[in-house]
Coordinates of C-alpha atoms in Angstrom, one line a residue:
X190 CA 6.7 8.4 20.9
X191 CA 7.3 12.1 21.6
X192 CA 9.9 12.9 24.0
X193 CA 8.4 15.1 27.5
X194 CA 9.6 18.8 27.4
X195 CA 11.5 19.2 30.7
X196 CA 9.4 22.1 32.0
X197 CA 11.4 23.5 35.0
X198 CA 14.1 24.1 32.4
X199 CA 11.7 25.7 30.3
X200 CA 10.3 27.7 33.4
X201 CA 13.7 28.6 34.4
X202 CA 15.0 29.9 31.4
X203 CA 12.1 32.5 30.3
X204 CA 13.5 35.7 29.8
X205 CA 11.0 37.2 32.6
X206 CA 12.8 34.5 35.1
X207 CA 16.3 35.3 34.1
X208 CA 16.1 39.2 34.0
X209 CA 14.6 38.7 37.7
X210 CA 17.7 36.5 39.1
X211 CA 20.4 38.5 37.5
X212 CA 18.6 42.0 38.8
X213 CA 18.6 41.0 41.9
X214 CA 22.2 39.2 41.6
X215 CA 23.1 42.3 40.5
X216 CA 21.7 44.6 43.4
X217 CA 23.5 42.1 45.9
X218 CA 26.9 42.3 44.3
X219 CA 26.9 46.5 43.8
X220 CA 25.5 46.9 47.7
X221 CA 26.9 44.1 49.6
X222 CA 23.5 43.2 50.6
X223 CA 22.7 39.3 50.4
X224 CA 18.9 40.5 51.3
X225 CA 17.8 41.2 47.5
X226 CA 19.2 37.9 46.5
X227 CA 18.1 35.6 49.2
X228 CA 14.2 36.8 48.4
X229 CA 14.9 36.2 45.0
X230 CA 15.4 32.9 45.8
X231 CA 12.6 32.1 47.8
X232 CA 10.4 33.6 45.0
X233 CA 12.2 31.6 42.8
X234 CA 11.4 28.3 44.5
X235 CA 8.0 29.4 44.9
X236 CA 7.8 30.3 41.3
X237 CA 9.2 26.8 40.2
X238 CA 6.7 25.1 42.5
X239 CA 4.0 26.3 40.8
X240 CA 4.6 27.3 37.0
X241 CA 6.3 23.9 35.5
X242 CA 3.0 22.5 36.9
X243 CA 0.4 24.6 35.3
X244 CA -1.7 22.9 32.3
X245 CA -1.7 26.0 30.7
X246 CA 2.3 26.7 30.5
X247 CA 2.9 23.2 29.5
X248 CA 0.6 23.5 26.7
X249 CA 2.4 27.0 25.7
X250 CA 5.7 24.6 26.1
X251 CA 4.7 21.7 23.7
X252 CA 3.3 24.2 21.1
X253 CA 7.1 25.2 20.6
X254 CA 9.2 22.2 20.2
X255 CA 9.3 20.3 16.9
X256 CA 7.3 17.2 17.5
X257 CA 5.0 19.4 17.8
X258 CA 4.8 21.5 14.5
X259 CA 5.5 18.5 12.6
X260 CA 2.4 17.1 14.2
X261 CA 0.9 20.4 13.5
X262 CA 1.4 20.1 10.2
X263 CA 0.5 16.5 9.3
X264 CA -2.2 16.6 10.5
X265 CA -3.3 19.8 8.6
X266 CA -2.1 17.3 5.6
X267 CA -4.4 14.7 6.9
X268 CA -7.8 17.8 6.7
X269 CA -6.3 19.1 3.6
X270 CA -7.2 15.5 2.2
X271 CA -10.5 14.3 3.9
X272 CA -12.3 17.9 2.7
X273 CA -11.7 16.6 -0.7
X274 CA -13.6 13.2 0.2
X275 CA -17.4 12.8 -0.3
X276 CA -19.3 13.0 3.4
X277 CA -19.9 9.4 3.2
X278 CA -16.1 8.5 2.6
X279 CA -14.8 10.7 5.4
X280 CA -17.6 8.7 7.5
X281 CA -15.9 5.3 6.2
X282 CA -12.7 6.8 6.9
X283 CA -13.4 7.6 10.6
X284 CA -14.6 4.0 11.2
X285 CA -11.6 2.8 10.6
X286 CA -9.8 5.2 13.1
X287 CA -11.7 4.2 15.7
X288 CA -11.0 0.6 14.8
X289 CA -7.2 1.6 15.3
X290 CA -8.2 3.2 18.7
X291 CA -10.3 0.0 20.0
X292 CA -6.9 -1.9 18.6
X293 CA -4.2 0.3 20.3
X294 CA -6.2 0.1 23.1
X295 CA -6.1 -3.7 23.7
X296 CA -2.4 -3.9 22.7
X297 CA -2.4 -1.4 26.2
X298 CA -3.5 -4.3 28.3
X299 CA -0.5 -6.7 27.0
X300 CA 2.5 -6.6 29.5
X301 CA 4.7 -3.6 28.4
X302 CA 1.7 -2.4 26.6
X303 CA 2.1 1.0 26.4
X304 CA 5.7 0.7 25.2
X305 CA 3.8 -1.5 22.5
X306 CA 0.8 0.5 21.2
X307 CA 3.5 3.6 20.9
X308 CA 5.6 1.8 18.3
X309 CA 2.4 0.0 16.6
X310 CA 1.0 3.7 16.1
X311 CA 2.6 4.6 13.2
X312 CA 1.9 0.9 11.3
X313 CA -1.6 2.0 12.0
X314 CA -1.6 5.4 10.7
X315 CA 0.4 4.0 7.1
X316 CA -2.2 2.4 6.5
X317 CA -5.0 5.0 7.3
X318 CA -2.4 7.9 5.4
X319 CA -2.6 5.0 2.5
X320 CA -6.2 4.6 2.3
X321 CA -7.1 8.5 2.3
X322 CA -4.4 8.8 -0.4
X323 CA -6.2 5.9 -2.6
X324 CA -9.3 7.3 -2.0
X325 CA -8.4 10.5 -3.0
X326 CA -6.5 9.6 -6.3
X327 CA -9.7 7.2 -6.9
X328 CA -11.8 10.2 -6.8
X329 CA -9.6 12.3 -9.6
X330 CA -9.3 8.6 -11.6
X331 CA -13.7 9.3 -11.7
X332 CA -12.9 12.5 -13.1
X333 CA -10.8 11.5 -15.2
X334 CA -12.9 8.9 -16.6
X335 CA -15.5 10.9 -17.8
X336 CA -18.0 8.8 -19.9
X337 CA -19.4 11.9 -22.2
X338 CA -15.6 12.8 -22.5
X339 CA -14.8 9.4 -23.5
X340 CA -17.8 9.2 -25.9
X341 CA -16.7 12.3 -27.9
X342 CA -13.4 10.8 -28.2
X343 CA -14.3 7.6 -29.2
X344 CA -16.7 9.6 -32.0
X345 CA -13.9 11.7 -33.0
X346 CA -11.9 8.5 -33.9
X347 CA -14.9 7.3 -36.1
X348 CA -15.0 10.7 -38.5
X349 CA -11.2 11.1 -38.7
X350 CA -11.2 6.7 -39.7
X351 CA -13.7 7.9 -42.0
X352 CA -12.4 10.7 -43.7
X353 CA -8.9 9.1 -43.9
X354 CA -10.1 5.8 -46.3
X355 CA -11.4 9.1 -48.9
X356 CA -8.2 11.1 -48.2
X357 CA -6.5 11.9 -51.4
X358 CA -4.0 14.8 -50.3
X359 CA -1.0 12.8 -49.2
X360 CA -0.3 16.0 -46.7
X361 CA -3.4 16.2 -45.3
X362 CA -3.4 12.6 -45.1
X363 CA -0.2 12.3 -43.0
X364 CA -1.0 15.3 -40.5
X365 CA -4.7 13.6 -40.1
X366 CA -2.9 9.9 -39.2
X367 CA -1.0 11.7 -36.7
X368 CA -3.8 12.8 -35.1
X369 CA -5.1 9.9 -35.0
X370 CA -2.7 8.3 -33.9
X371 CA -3.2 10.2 -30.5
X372 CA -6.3 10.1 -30.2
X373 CA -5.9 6.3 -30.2
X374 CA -3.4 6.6 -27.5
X375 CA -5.9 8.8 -25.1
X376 CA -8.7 5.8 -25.8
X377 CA -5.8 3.4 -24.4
X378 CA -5.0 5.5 -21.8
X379 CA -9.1 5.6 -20.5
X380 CA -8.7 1.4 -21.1
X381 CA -5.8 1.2 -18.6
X382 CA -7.6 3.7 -16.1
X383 CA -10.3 1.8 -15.5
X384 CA -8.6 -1.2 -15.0
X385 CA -6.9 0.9 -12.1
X386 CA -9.7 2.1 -11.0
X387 CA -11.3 -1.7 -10.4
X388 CA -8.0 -2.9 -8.2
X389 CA -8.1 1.0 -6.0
X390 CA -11.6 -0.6 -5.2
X391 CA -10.2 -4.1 -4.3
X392 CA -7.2 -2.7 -2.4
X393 CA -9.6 0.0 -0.4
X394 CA -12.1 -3.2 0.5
X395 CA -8.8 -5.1 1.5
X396 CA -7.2 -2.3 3.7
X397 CA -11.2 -2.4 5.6
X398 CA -10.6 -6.0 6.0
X399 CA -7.1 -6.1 7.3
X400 CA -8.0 -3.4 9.8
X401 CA -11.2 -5.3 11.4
X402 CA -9.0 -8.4 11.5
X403 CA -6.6 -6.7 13.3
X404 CA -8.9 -5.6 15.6
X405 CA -10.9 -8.6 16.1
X406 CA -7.1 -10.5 16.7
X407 CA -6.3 -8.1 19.2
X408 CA -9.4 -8.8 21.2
X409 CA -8.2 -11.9 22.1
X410 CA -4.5 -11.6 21.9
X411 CA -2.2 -12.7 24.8
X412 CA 1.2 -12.8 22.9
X413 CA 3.1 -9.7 22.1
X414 CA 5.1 -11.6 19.5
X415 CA 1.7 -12.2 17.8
X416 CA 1.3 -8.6 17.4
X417 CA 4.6 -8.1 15.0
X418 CA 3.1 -11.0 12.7
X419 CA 0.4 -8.1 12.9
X420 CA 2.3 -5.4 12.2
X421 CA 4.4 -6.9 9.5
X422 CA 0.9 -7.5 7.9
X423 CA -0.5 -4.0 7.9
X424 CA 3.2 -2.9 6.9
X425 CA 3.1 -5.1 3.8
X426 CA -0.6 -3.3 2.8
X427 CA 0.4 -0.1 3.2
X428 CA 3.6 -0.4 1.4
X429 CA 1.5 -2.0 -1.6
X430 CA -1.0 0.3 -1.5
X431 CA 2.0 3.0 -1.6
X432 CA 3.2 1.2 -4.8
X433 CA -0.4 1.5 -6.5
X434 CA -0.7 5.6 -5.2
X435 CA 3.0 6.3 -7.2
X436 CA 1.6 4.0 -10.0
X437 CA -1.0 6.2 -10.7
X438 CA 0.0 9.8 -9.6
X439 CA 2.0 8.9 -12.4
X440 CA -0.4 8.1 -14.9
X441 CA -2.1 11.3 -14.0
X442 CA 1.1 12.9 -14.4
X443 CA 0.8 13.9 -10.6
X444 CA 4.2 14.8 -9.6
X445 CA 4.1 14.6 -5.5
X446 CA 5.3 11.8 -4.1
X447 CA 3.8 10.1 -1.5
X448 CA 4.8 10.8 2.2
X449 CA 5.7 9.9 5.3
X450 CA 2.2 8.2 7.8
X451 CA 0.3 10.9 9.4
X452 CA -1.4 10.8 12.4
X453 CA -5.0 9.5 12.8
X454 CA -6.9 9.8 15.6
X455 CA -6.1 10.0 19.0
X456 CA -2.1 10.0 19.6
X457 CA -0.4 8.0 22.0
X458 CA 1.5 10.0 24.7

């Protein structure tokens, strides 16, 4: 949960504040006149009465402290992916966000509630950060397995079979096995991917299930020690699903690792 900037600290210290004070500290000190300073501290205490309050300077205020930007940019991580998804995935995808929302919202009601949908936040969000990350490597998996590709290079493997059982030219006959040796190993590799492709599916239907148990649990739940047996089960999927992301970044020979949960939704303050 992010920490509350202290604003009269933040309201004191502006360099406008502190240039005021030490003028008319200043002015006091070279003329032996406590006048300057004594309004300068009435405007002060007017000034700290009002500023730390306004909307507008706390804004300015959380804008600059690193909970902040780190927010900032996670969640610029969590666009970044949903404009690659299809209209009616990011539609799917915001479902399940507001399932997280109705969920945080009844852990609220439990005693200490608050203090409890905080640190269940970011169990949540794993789990979202998980699915948009298997949706999107599903999505370059389809590209991957393209069937006209696939068709060419099972009909290369044909002609090269063919033209190696009349191959008399011991060269050409090595350099052509070779070949086809690869291209045996690219018709493996379209094997395997679609047999990843098949459990993404399964593991994206079970993340949609976990979640609308969850919330359907949470409706009726009385026991906060109910909701860790929660918790430890949406942990548990999203560390899975995790496993199956790395799994096949590297088969795609992706290189970036997968990151820490971003934020979904509506944050908890």
């Amino acid at each position: 949960m992010a920490r509350t900037p202290n604003f009269f600290k933040a309201a004191l210290l502006l360099p406008a504040n502190l240039v005021g004070l030490l003028t008319a500290g200043a002015s006091a000190a070279m003329t032996g006149d406590p006048t300057p300073a004594l309004v300068a501290l009435g405007a002060e205490a007017l000034y700290l009465g009002v500023v730390p309050f306004s909307k507008r300077f706390q804004r300015a205020v959380r804008s600059r402290t690193p909970e902040a930007q780190d927010e900032e940019a996670a969640q610029k991580q969590v666009d970044t992916l949903l404009s690659e998804l299809a209209a009616s995935q990011r539609e799917h995808y915001q479902v399940l966000v507001g399932l997280k929302e109705k969920i945080l919202a009844n852990y609220a009601k439990l005693p200490g509630g608050r203090v409890l949908a905080a640190s269940s936040e970011q169990r949540l969000d794993a789990l979202l950060t998980s699915f948009l990350r298997l949706i999107s490597t599903l999505n370059q998996y389809r590209t991957y397995l393209n069937s006209s590709e696939r068709q060419s290079l099972e009909k290369d493997v044909r002609s090269l079979e063919a033209e190696l059982a009349q191959e008399a030219n011991p060269r050409l006959k090595d350099v052509k096995e070779k070949r086809l040796e690869i291209l045996k190993k690219r018709l493996a590799r379209f094997e395997q991917a679609g047999e990843s492709r098949e459990m993404v599916s399964h593991q994206l239907a079970s993340i949609e299930d976990l979640m609308r148990l969850t919330h359907e649990q949470s409706i009726a739940i009385r026991d906060p020690e109910s909701v860790n047996r929660q918790l430890e089960a949406l942990s548990a999927e999203a560390h899975a699903t995790d496993e199956t992301v790395r799994d096949m970044e590297r088969f795609l020979e992706f290189t970036e690792e997968t990151s820490s949960p971003l934020p979904h939704g509506t944050r908890v303050r």
